[in-house]
Amino acid sequence: YLPSEYEQKSDAKFPLVLFLHGAGERGDDLEKVLKHGPPKLVATQDFPAIIVSPQCPANDRWNSGLLSELLTQVEQQYRVDPDRIYVTGLSMGGYGTWNLIVAQPNRFAAAAPICGGGPVAEAAKIKDLPIWVFHGTDDKAVPFSASEKMVEALKAAGSQVKFTSYPGVGHDSWTATYDNPQFWAWLFEQKRSTK
């Protein structure tokens, strides 16, 4: 997805949002990717960012190396602001988000893993990255503790991580998150620090 201003502002660079879908949207039918999150939202509203929504093959998981190559390719083909690259994903895509930022902690301006878990032992690598985590307390597919453990490990490492838990909510903690204008405002405010 390209923002409506992309063609008009031919010398401008744009933020990029990488969206990683969940296990249910894997395969080779691209229509499945439009089911949730940013790909669903852009059908009815204009976004100020380039949105990249790859599809994971059936029976596969998100691969950080391949995602990194995809991002590099997109950066070469489109006018991407390298200091405003964001990653978010839900369920399997939440795990993919955690793994990708741990693999490339300096590439992103912010991350928003939703109902996923990550490599707790490597949390210190991403302590300086702005991260907002979301999870429903009654999630039966991915335990709430998967996010909780990552947040605890990040805080122990000195991170300013934000954590939104949805009391009584099951696996779908992404609809409320992606429908929240405050979430998008926060995301687009973040810039990669060049320290």
PDB file of C-alpha atoms in Angstrom:
ATOM      1  CA  TYR A   1       0.000   0.000   0.000  1.00  0.00           C
ATOM      2  CA  LEU A   2       1.235   3.469  -0.887  1.00  0.00           C
ATOM      3  CA  PRO A   3      -0.215   6.588   0.768  1.00  0.00           C
ATOM      4  CA  SER A   4      -2.322   8.884  -1.427  1.00  0.00           C
ATOM      5  CA  GLU A   5       0.381  11.571  -1.221  1.00  0.00           C
ATOM      6  CA  TYR A   6       3.124   9.254  -2.471  1.00  0.00           C
ATOM      7  CA  GLU A   7       2.825  10.311  -6.131  1.00  0.00           C
ATOM      8  CA  GLN A   8       2.104  14.000  -5.392  1.00  0.00           C
ATOM      9  CA  LYS A   9       5.102  14.471  -3.085  1.00  0.00           C
ATOM     10  CA  SER A  10       7.680  13.018  -5.427  1.00  0.00           C
ATOM     11  CA  ASP A  11      10.664  14.121  -3.351  1.00  0.00           C
ATOM     12  CA  ALA A  12       9.327  13.079   0.069  1.00  0.00           C
ATOM     13  CA  LYS A  13      10.295   9.977   2.027  1.00  0.00           C
ATOM     14  CA  PHE A  14       7.574   8.032   3.835  1.00  0.00           C
ATOM     15  CA  PRO A  15       7.363   5.893   6.967  1.00  0.00           C
ATOM     16  CA  LEU A  16       7.059   2.159   6.393  1.00  0.00           C
ATOM     17  CA  VAL A  17       4.957  -0.298   8.397  1.00  0.00           C
ATOM     18  CA  LEU A  18       5.800  -3.986   8.061  1.00  0.00           C
ATOM     19  CA  PHE A  19       2.751  -6.053   9.059  1.00  0.00           C
ATOM     20  CA  LEU A  20       3.090  -9.750   9.913  1.00  0.00           C
ATOM     21  CA  HIS A  21      -0.150 -11.743   9.864  1.00  0.00           C
ATOM     22  CA  GLY A  22      -1.058 -14.748  12.010  1.00  0.00           C
ATOM     23  CA  ALA A  23      -0.954 -18.491  11.277  1.00  0.00           C
ATOM     24  CA  GLY A  24      -4.500 -18.532   9.867  1.00  0.00           C
ATOM     25  CA  GLU A  25      -3.529 -16.282   6.962  1.00  0.00           C
ATOM     26  CA  ARG A  26      -0.643 -18.407   5.673  1.00  0.00           C
ATOM     27  CA  GLY A  27      -0.668 -19.953   2.220  1.00  0.00           C
ATOM     28  CA  ASP A  28      -0.870 -18.619  -1.333  1.00  0.00           C
ATOM     29  CA  ASP A  29      -4.246 -16.849  -1.292  1.00  0.00           C
ATOM     30  CA  LEU A  30      -3.357 -13.180  -0.841  1.00  0.00           C
ATOM     31  CA  GLU A  31      -6.968 -12.330   0.027  1.00  0.00           C
ATOM     32  CA  LYS A  32      -6.335 -13.925   3.441  1.00  0.00           C
ATOM     33  CA  VAL A  33      -3.787 -11.208   4.274  1.00  0.00           C
ATOM     34  CA  LEU A  34      -6.550  -8.573   3.987  1.00  0.00           C
ATOM     35  CA  LYS A  35      -8.469 -10.125   6.908  1.00  0.00           C
ATOM     36  CA  HIS A  36      -6.904  -8.236   9.827  1.00  0.00           C
ATOM     37  CA  GLY A  37      -4.788  -5.239  10.755  1.00  0.00           C
ATOM     38  CA  PRO A  38      -3.372  -2.587   8.425  1.00  0.00           C
ATOM     39  CA  PRO A  39      -4.236  -4.413   5.145  1.00  0.00           C
ATOM     40  CA  LYS A  40      -7.886  -4.479   6.266  1.00  0.00           C
ATOM     41  CA  LEU A  41      -7.860  -0.845   7.451  1.00  0.00           C
ATOM     42  CA  VAL A  42      -6.410   0.670   4.271  1.00  0.00           C
ATOM     43  CA  ALA A  43      -9.509  -0.474   2.377  1.00  0.00           C
ATOM     44  CA  THR A  44     -11.511   2.222   4.193  1.00  0.00           C
ATOM     45  CA  GLN A  45      -8.990   4.817   5.360  1.00  0.00           C
ATOM     46  CA  ASP A  46      -5.919   6.628   4.152  1.00  0.00           C
ATOM     47  CA  PHE A  47      -2.648   5.890   5.933  1.00  0.00           C
ATOM     48  CA  PRO A  48       0.372   8.221   5.964  1.00  0.00           C
ATOM     49  CA  ALA A  49       2.775   5.311   5.457  1.00  0.00           C
ATOM     50  CA  ILE A  50       3.904   2.658   3.027  1.00  0.00           C
ATOM     51  CA  ILE A  51       2.500  -0.650   4.279  1.00  0.00           C
ATOM     52  CA  VAL A  52       4.175  -3.949   3.440  1.00  0.00           C
ATOM     53  CA  SER A  53       2.129  -7.074   4.196  1.00  0.00           C
ATOM     54  CA  PRO A  54       3.945 -10.219   3.048  1.00  0.00           C
ATOM     55  CA  GLN A  55       2.310 -13.646   3.168  1.00  0.00           C
ATOM     56  CA  CYS A  56       3.996 -16.536   4.939  1.00  0.00           C
ATOM     57  CA  PRO A  57       3.859 -19.869   3.072  1.00  0.00           C
ATOM     58  CA  ALA A  58       1.582 -22.621   4.417  1.00  0.00           C
ATOM     59  CA  ASN A  59       3.064 -24.634   7.321  1.00  0.00           C
ATOM     60  CA  ASP A  60       5.910 -22.142   7.639  1.00  0.00           C
ATOM     61  CA  ARG A  61       6.856 -19.488  10.205  1.00  0.00           C
ATOM     62  CA  TRP A  62       8.151 -15.940   9.768  1.00  0.00           C
ATOM     63  CA  ASN A  63      11.841 -15.970   8.867  1.00  0.00           C
ATOM     64  CA  SER A  64      13.783 -12.919  10.083  1.00  0.00           C
ATOM     65  CA  GLY A  65      16.412 -13.255   7.347  1.00  0.00           C
ATOM     66  CA  LEU A  66      13.834 -13.294   4.550  1.00  0.00           C
ATOM     67  CA  LEU A  67      11.890 -10.419   6.112  1.00  0.00           C
ATOM     68  CA  SER A  68      15.086  -8.396   6.336  1.00  0.00           C
ATOM     69  CA  GLU A  69      15.815  -9.043   2.644  1.00  0.00           C
ATOM     70  CA  LEU A  70      12.254  -7.985   1.773  1.00  0.00           C
ATOM     71  CA  LEU A  71      12.655  -4.729   3.714  1.00  0.00           C
ATOM     72  CA  THR A  72      15.943  -3.982   1.959  1.00  0.00           C
ATOM     73  CA  GLN A  73      14.282  -4.596  -1.414  1.00  0.00           C
ATOM     74  CA  VAL A  74      11.360  -2.296  -0.537  1.00  0.00           C
ATOM     75  CA  GLU A  75      13.776   0.401   0.665  1.00  0.00           C
ATOM     76  CA  GLN A  76      15.574   0.215  -2.686  1.00  0.00           C
ATOM     77  CA  GLN A  77      12.366   0.403  -4.749  1.00  0.00           C
ATOM     78  CA  TYR A  78      10.367   2.983  -2.781  1.00  0.00           C
ATOM     79  CA  ARG A  79      11.029   6.285  -1.021  1.00  0.00           C
ATOM     80  CA  VAL A  80      11.247   4.976   2.537  1.00  0.00           C
ATOM     81  CA  ASP A  81      12.345   7.104   5.489  1.00  0.00           C
ATOM     82  CA  PRO A  82      15.004   4.813   7.013  1.00  0.00           C
ATOM     83  CA  ASP A  83      14.459   6.362  10.456  1.00  0.00           C
ATOM     84  CA  ARG A  84      10.733   5.572  10.471  1.00  0.00           C
ATOM     85  CA  ILE A  85      10.449   1.845   9.796  1.00  0.00           C
ATOM     86  CA  TYR A  86       7.979   0.055  12.083  1.00  0.00           C
ATOM     87  CA  VAL A  87       7.041  -3.585  12.551  1.00  0.00           C
ATOM     88  CA  THR A  88       3.849  -5.010  14.019  1.00  0.00           C
ATOM     89  CA  GLY A  89       2.217  -8.391  13.897  1.00  0.00           C
ATOM     90  CA  LEU A  90      -0.389 -10.567  15.556  1.00  0.00           C
ATOM     91  CA  SER A  91      -0.188 -14.070  17.016  1.00  0.00           C
ATOM     92  CA  MET A  92       2.381 -15.893  14.832  1.00  0.00           C
ATOM     93  CA  GLY A  93       3.168 -12.399  13.509  1.00  0.00           C
ATOM     94  CA  GLY A  94       3.648 -11.230  17.109  1.00  0.00           C
ATOM     95  CA  TYR A  95       6.322 -13.900  17.518  1.00  0.00           C
ATOM     96  CA  GLY A  96       7.737 -12.832  14.144  1.00  0.00           C
ATOM     97  CA  THR A  97       7.865  -9.211  15.328  1.00  0.00           C
ATOM     98  CA  TRP A  98       9.803 -10.108  18.483  1.00  0.00           C
ATOM     99  CA  ASN A  99      12.248 -12.310  16.563  1.00  0.00           C
ATOM    100  CA  LEU A 100      12.836  -9.703  13.857  1.00  0.00           C
ATOM    101  CA  ILE A 101      13.598  -6.844  16.257  1.00  0.00           C
ATOM    102  CA  VAL A 102      15.961  -9.058  18.258  1.00  0.00           C
ATOM    103  CA  ALA A 103      17.696 -10.045  15.000  1.00  0.00           C
ATOM    104  CA  GLN A 104      17.933  -6.400  13.847  1.00  0.00           C
ATOM    105  CA  PRO A 105      17.542  -4.150  16.895  1.00  0.00           C
ATOM    106  CA  ASN A 106      18.910  -1.052  15.144  1.00  0.00           C
ATOM    107  CA  ARG A 107      16.781  -1.194  12.010  1.00  0.00           C
ATOM    108  CA  PHE A 108      13.421  -0.167  13.451  1.00  0.00           C
ATOM    109  CA  ALA A 109      11.962   3.000  14.958  1.00  0.00           C
ATOM    110  CA  ALA A 110       9.359   1.070  16.976  1.00  0.00           C
ATOM    111  CA  ALA A 111       7.623  -2.286  17.270  1.00  0.00           C
ATOM    112  CA  ALA A 112       4.177  -3.468  18.329  1.00  0.00           C
ATOM    113  CA  PRO A 113       3.943  -7.212  18.943  1.00  0.00           C
ATOM    114  CA  ILE A 114       0.360  -8.365  19.541  1.00  0.00           C
ATOM    115  CA  CYS A 115      -0.424 -11.634  21.372  1.00  0.00           C
ATOM    116  CA  GLY A 116       2.952 -13.195  20.661  1.00  0.00           C
ATOM    117  CA  GLY A 117       6.033 -14.201  22.613  1.00  0.00           C
ATOM    118  CA  GLY A 118       9.726 -13.723  22.102  1.00  0.00           C
ATOM    119  CA  PRO A 119      13.216 -14.762  23.123  1.00  0.00           C
ATOM    120  CA  VAL A 120      13.236 -13.614  26.770  1.00  0.00           C
ATOM    121  CA  ALA A 121      16.986 -14.238  27.133  1.00  0.00           C
ATOM    122  CA  GLU A 122      17.676 -11.699  24.360  1.00  0.00           C
ATOM    123  CA  ALA A 123      15.435  -8.899  25.664  1.00  0.00           C
ATOM    124  CA  ALA A 124      18.409  -6.684  26.571  1.00  0.00           C
ATOM    125  CA  LYS A 125      19.241  -6.345  22.835  1.00  0.00           C
ATOM    126  CA  ILE A 126      16.017  -4.364  22.294  1.00  0.00           C
ATOM    127  CA  LYS A 127      15.816  -2.420  25.568  1.00  0.00           C
ATOM    128  CA  ASP A 128      16.267   0.940  23.808  1.00  0.00           C
ATOM    129  CA  LEU A 129      13.665   0.336  21.093  1.00  0.00           C
ATOM    130  CA  PRO A 130      10.194   1.869  21.635  1.00  0.00           C
ATOM    131  CA  ILE A 131       7.898  -1.169  22.009  1.00  0.00           C
ATOM    132  CA  TRP A 132       4.192  -1.331  22.771  1.00  0.00           C
ATOM    133  CA  VAL A 133       2.933  -4.835  23.596  1.00  0.00           C
ATOM    134  CA  PHE A 134      -0.728  -5.950  23.510  1.00  0.00           C
ATOM    135  CA  HIS A 135      -2.365  -9.149  24.784  1.00  0.00           C
ATOM    136  CA  GLY A 136      -5.760 -10.390  25.994  1.00  0.00           C
ATOM    137  CA  THR A 137      -5.689 -11.933  29.473  1.00  0.00           C
ATOM    138  CA  ASP A 138      -7.966 -14.833  28.417  1.00  0.00           C
ATOM    139  CA  ASP A 139      -6.054 -15.778  25.261  1.00  0.00           C
ATOM    140  CA  LYS A 140      -6.323 -19.563  24.778  1.00  0.00           C
ATOM    141  CA  ALA A 141      -4.138 -19.690  21.637  1.00  0.00           C
ATOM    142  CA  VAL A 142      -1.071 -17.819  22.908  1.00  0.00           C
ATOM    143  CA  PRO A 143      -0.797 -17.573  26.703  1.00  0.00           C
ATOM    144  CA  PHE A 144      -0.893 -14.063  28.161  1.00  0.00           C
ATOM    145  CA  SER A 145       2.314 -14.968  30.008  1.00  0.00           C
ATOM    146  CA  ALA A 146       4.196 -15.046  26.658  1.00  0.00           C
ATOM    147  CA  SER A 147       3.900 -11.241  26.423  1.00  0.00           C
ATOM    148  CA  GLU A 148       4.188 -10.771  30.186  1.00  0.00           C
ATOM    149  CA  LYS A 149       7.568 -12.537  30.325  1.00  0.00           C
ATOM    150  CA  MET A 150       8.981 -10.420  27.497  1.00  0.00           C
ATOM    151  CA  VAL A 151       7.760  -7.213  29.156  1.00  0.00           C
ATOM    152  CA  GLU A 152       9.258  -8.249  32.521  1.00  0.00           C
ATOM    153  CA  ALA A 153      12.588  -9.087  30.870  1.00  0.00           C
ATOM    154  CA  LEU A 154      12.605  -5.757  29.029  1.00  0.00           C
ATOM    155  CA  LYS A 155      11.824  -3.773  32.178  1.00  0.00           C
ATOM    156  CA  ALA A 156      14.574  -5.631  34.030  1.00  0.00           C
ATOM    157  CA  ALA A 157      16.958  -4.533  31.242  1.00  0.00           C
ATOM    158  CA  GLY A 158      15.877  -0.899  31.677  1.00  0.00           C
ATOM    159  CA  SER A 159      13.353  -0.649  28.841  1.00  0.00           C
ATOM    160  CA  GLN A 160      10.501   1.886  28.795  1.00  0.00           C
ATOM    161  CA  VAL A 161       8.242  -0.749  27.149  1.00  0.00           C
ATOM    162  CA  LYS A 162       4.487  -0.076  27.135  1.00  0.00           C
ATOM    163  CA  PHE A 163       2.110  -2.980  27.862  1.00  0.00           C
ATOM    164  CA  THR A 164      -1.627  -2.997  27.268  1.00  0.00           C
ATOM    165  CA  SER A 165      -3.502  -5.996  28.594  1.00  0.00           C
ATOM    166  CA  TYR A 166      -7.136  -6.498  27.658  1.00  0.00           C
ATOM    167  CA  PRO A 167      -8.929  -8.040  30.659  1.00  0.00           C
ATOM    168  CA  GLY A 168     -11.261 -10.885  29.698  1.00  0.00           C
ATOM    169  CA  VAL A 169     -10.289 -10.714  26.014  1.00  0.00           C
ATOM    170  CA  GLY A 170      -9.329 -13.903  24.181  1.00  0.00           C
ATOM    171  CA  HIS A 171      -7.008 -14.288  21.217  1.00  0.00           C
ATOM    172  CA  ASP A 172      -8.293 -11.304  19.215  1.00  0.00           C
ATOM    173  CA  SER A 173      -6.451  -8.462  20.877  1.00  0.00           C
ATOM    174  CA  TRP A 174      -5.534  -6.992  17.496  1.00  0.00           C
ATOM    175  CA  THR A 175      -8.882  -5.511  16.449  1.00  0.00           C
ATOM    176  CA  ALA A 176      -9.016  -3.158  19.448  1.00  0.00           C
ATOM    177  CA  THR A 177      -5.330  -2.301  18.976  1.00  0.00           C
ATOM    178  CA  TYR A 178      -5.421  -1.494  15.271  1.00  0.00           C
ATOM    179  CA  ASP A 179      -8.739   0.369  15.641  1.00  0.00           C
ATOM    180  CA  ASN A 180      -7.203   2.663  18.273  1.00  0.00           C
ATOM    181  CA  PRO A 181      -6.107   6.038  16.797  1.00  0.00           C
ATOM    182  CA  GLN A 182      -3.821   6.582  19.818  1.00  0.00           C
ATOM    183  CA  PHE A 183      -1.839   3.504  18.840  1.00  0.00           C
ATOM    184  CA  TRP A 184      -1.180   4.878  15.342  1.00  0.00           C
ATOM    185  CA  ALA A 185      -0.379   8.345  16.704  1.00  0.00           C
ATOM    186  CA  TRP A 186       2.207   6.802  19.061  1.00  0.00           C
ATOM    187  CA  LEU A 187       3.703   4.618  16.325  1.00  0.00           C
ATOM    188  CA  PHE A 188       4.171   7.418  13.795  1.00  0.00           C
ATOM    189  CA  GLU A 189       5.728   9.691  16.442  1.00  0.00           C
ATOM    190  CA  GLN A 190       8.638   7.289  16.882  1.00  0.00           C
ATOM    191  CA  LYS A 191      11.906   7.896  15.064  1.00  0.00           C
ATOM    192  CA  ARG A 192      14.946   5.673  15.045  1.00  0.00           C
ATOM    193  CA  SER A 193      17.571   7.065  17.362  1.00  0.00           C
ATOM    194  CA  THR A 194      20.954   7.321  15.718  1.00  0.00           C
ATOM    195  CA  LYS A 195      23.020   6.917  18.877  1.00  0.00           C
TER     196      LYS A 195
END
